[in-house]
Amino acid sequence: MFKKAAFELGCIVCPIAIKYNKEFTDTFWDIELFRLMTSWGVVCDVWFLDPQQIMPGETAIELALHLK
């Protein structure tokens, strides 16, 4: 979920992708919330994607959909 205002500033955005390891945790917050809050950590893989910037003529909503 993105907030439109974050893309209206004209700044470079560095998107990340997060993949949770199902062996250690489940990402359904309502079921696993207590276990997540009391655990030492959450195991996940994080990828830093190429920086993106709003192109001329592109709206903030289009950029958010593009990065999604």
PDB file of C-alpha atoms in Angstrom:
ATOM      1  CA  MET A   1       0.000   0.000   0.000  1.00  0.00           C
ATOM      2  CA  PHE A   2       1.455   3.308  -1.057  1.00  0.00           C
ATOM      3  CA  LYS A   3       0.568   6.825  -0.031  1.00  0.00           C
ATOM      4  CA  LYS A   4       0.190   9.084  -3.053  1.00  0.00           C
ATOM      5  CA  ALA A   5       1.815  12.083  -1.347  1.00  0.00           C
ATOM      6  CA  ALA A   6       5.128  10.240  -1.031  1.00  0.00           C
ATOM      7  CA  PHE A   7       5.481  10.300  -4.824  1.00  0.00           C
ATOM      8  CA  GLU A   8       4.344  13.890  -5.374  1.00  0.00           C
ATOM      9  CA  LEU A   9       7.524  15.398  -3.913  1.00  0.00           C
ATOM     10  CA  GLY A  10       9.609  14.678  -7.015  1.00  0.00           C
ATOM     11  CA  CYS A  11      12.266  12.848  -4.987  1.00  0.00           C
ATOM     12  CA  ILE A  12      14.042   9.688  -6.050  1.00  0.00           C
ATOM     13  CA  VAL A  13      12.342   6.610  -4.595  1.00  0.00           C
ATOM     14  CA  CYS A  14      14.324   3.476  -3.742  1.00  0.00           C
ATOM     15  CA  PRO A  15      11.804   0.610  -3.688  1.00  0.00           C
ATOM     16  CA  ILE A  16      12.459  -2.550  -1.714  1.00  0.00           C
ATOM     17  CA  ALA A  17      10.975  -6.032  -1.919  1.00  0.00           C
ATOM     18  CA  ILE A  18      10.484  -8.059   1.265  1.00  0.00           C
ATOM     19  CA  LYS A  19       9.856 -11.809   1.245  1.00  0.00           C
ATOM     20  CA  TYR A  20       9.068 -13.395   4.601  1.00  0.00           C
ATOM     21  CA  ASN A  21      10.367 -16.882   5.332  1.00  0.00           C
ATOM     22  CA  LYS A  22       7.269 -19.027   5.952  1.00  0.00           C
ATOM     23  CA  GLU A  23       9.332 -21.475   8.010  1.00  0.00           C
ATOM     24  CA  PHE A  24       9.774 -18.935  10.798  1.00  0.00           C
ATOM     25  CA  THR A  25       6.704 -16.704  10.634  1.00  0.00           C
ATOM     26  CA  ASP A  26       3.404 -16.129   8.919  1.00  0.00           C
ATOM     27  CA  THR A  27       2.543 -12.686   7.590  1.00  0.00           C
ATOM     28  CA  PHE A  28      -1.117 -12.795   8.586  1.00  0.00           C
ATOM     29  CA  TRP A  29      -0.858 -10.140  11.293  1.00  0.00           C
ATOM     30  CA  ASP A  30      -4.147 -10.878  13.040  1.00  0.00           C
ATOM     31  CA  ILE A  31      -3.173 -14.510  13.631  1.00  0.00           C
ATOM     32  CA  GLU A  32       0.525 -14.127  14.377  1.00  0.00           C
ATOM     33  CA  LEU A  33       0.657 -10.672  15.968  1.00  0.00           C
ATOM     34  CA  PHE A  34       1.481 -11.823  19.502  1.00  0.00           C
ATOM     35  CA  ARG A  35       4.191 -14.196  18.298  1.00  0.00           C
ATOM     36  CA  LEU A  36       5.685 -11.522  16.029  1.00  0.00           C
ATOM     37  CA  MET A  37       5.751  -8.922  18.813  1.00  0.00           C
ATOM     38  CA  THR A  38       7.412 -11.274  21.298  1.00  0.00           C
ATOM     39  CA  SER A  39       9.933 -12.927  18.970  1.00  0.00           C
ATOM     40  CA  TRP A  40      13.606 -11.991  18.761  1.00  0.00           C
ATOM     41  CA  GLY A  41      13.311 -11.172  15.120  1.00  0.00           C
ATOM     42  CA  VAL A  42      11.571 -11.912  11.870  1.00  0.00           C
ATOM     43  CA  VAL A  43      13.484 -13.761   9.167  1.00  0.00           C
ATOM     44  CA  CYS A  44      13.012 -12.277   5.721  1.00  0.00           C
ATOM     45  CA  ASP A  45      14.884 -11.585   2.509  1.00  0.00           C
ATOM     46  CA  VAL A  46      15.187  -7.943   1.460  1.00  0.00           C
ATOM     47  CA  TRP A  47      16.018  -6.784  -2.056  1.00  0.00           C
ATOM     48  CA  PHE A  48      16.856  -3.158  -2.826  1.00  0.00           C
ATOM     49  CA  LEU A  49      15.559  -2.377  -6.301  1.00  0.00           C
ATOM     50  CA  ASP A  50      16.808   0.274  -8.714  1.00  0.00           C
ATOM     51  CA  PRO A  51      15.984   3.863  -7.707  1.00  0.00           C
ATOM     52  CA  GLN A  52      13.001   5.324  -9.560  1.00  0.00           C
ATOM     53  CA  GLN A  53      11.905   8.888 -10.214  1.00  0.00           C
ATOM     54  CA  ILE A  54       8.670  10.297 -11.560  1.00  0.00           C
ATOM     55  CA  MET A  55       8.915  10.783 -15.323  1.00  0.00           C
ATOM     56  CA  PRO A  56       7.704  13.908 -17.136  1.00  0.00           C
ATOM     57  CA  GLY A  57       3.971  13.617 -17.732  1.00  0.00           C
ATOM     58  CA  GLU A  58       3.577  10.787 -15.206  1.00  0.00           C
ATOM     59  CA  THR A  59       1.269  11.264 -12.233  1.00  0.00           C
ATOM     60  CA  ALA A  60       2.015  10.174  -8.683  1.00  0.00           C
ATOM     61  CA  ILE A  61      -0.661   7.485  -8.955  1.00  0.00           C
ATOM     62  CA  GLU A  62       0.897   6.092 -12.145  1.00  0.00           C
ATOM     63  CA  LEU A  63       4.312   5.952 -10.473  1.00  0.00           C
ATOM     64  CA  ALA A  64       2.846   4.162  -7.453  1.00  0.00           C
ATOM     65  CA  LEU A  65       1.171   1.605  -9.726  1.00  0.00           C
ATOM     66  CA  HIS A  66       4.421   1.201 -11.678  1.00  0.00           C
ATOM     67  CA  LEU A  67       6.416   0.492  -8.515  1.00  0.00           C
ATOM     68  CA  LYS A  68       3.792  -1.808  -7.052  1.00  0.00           C
TER      69      LYS A  68
END
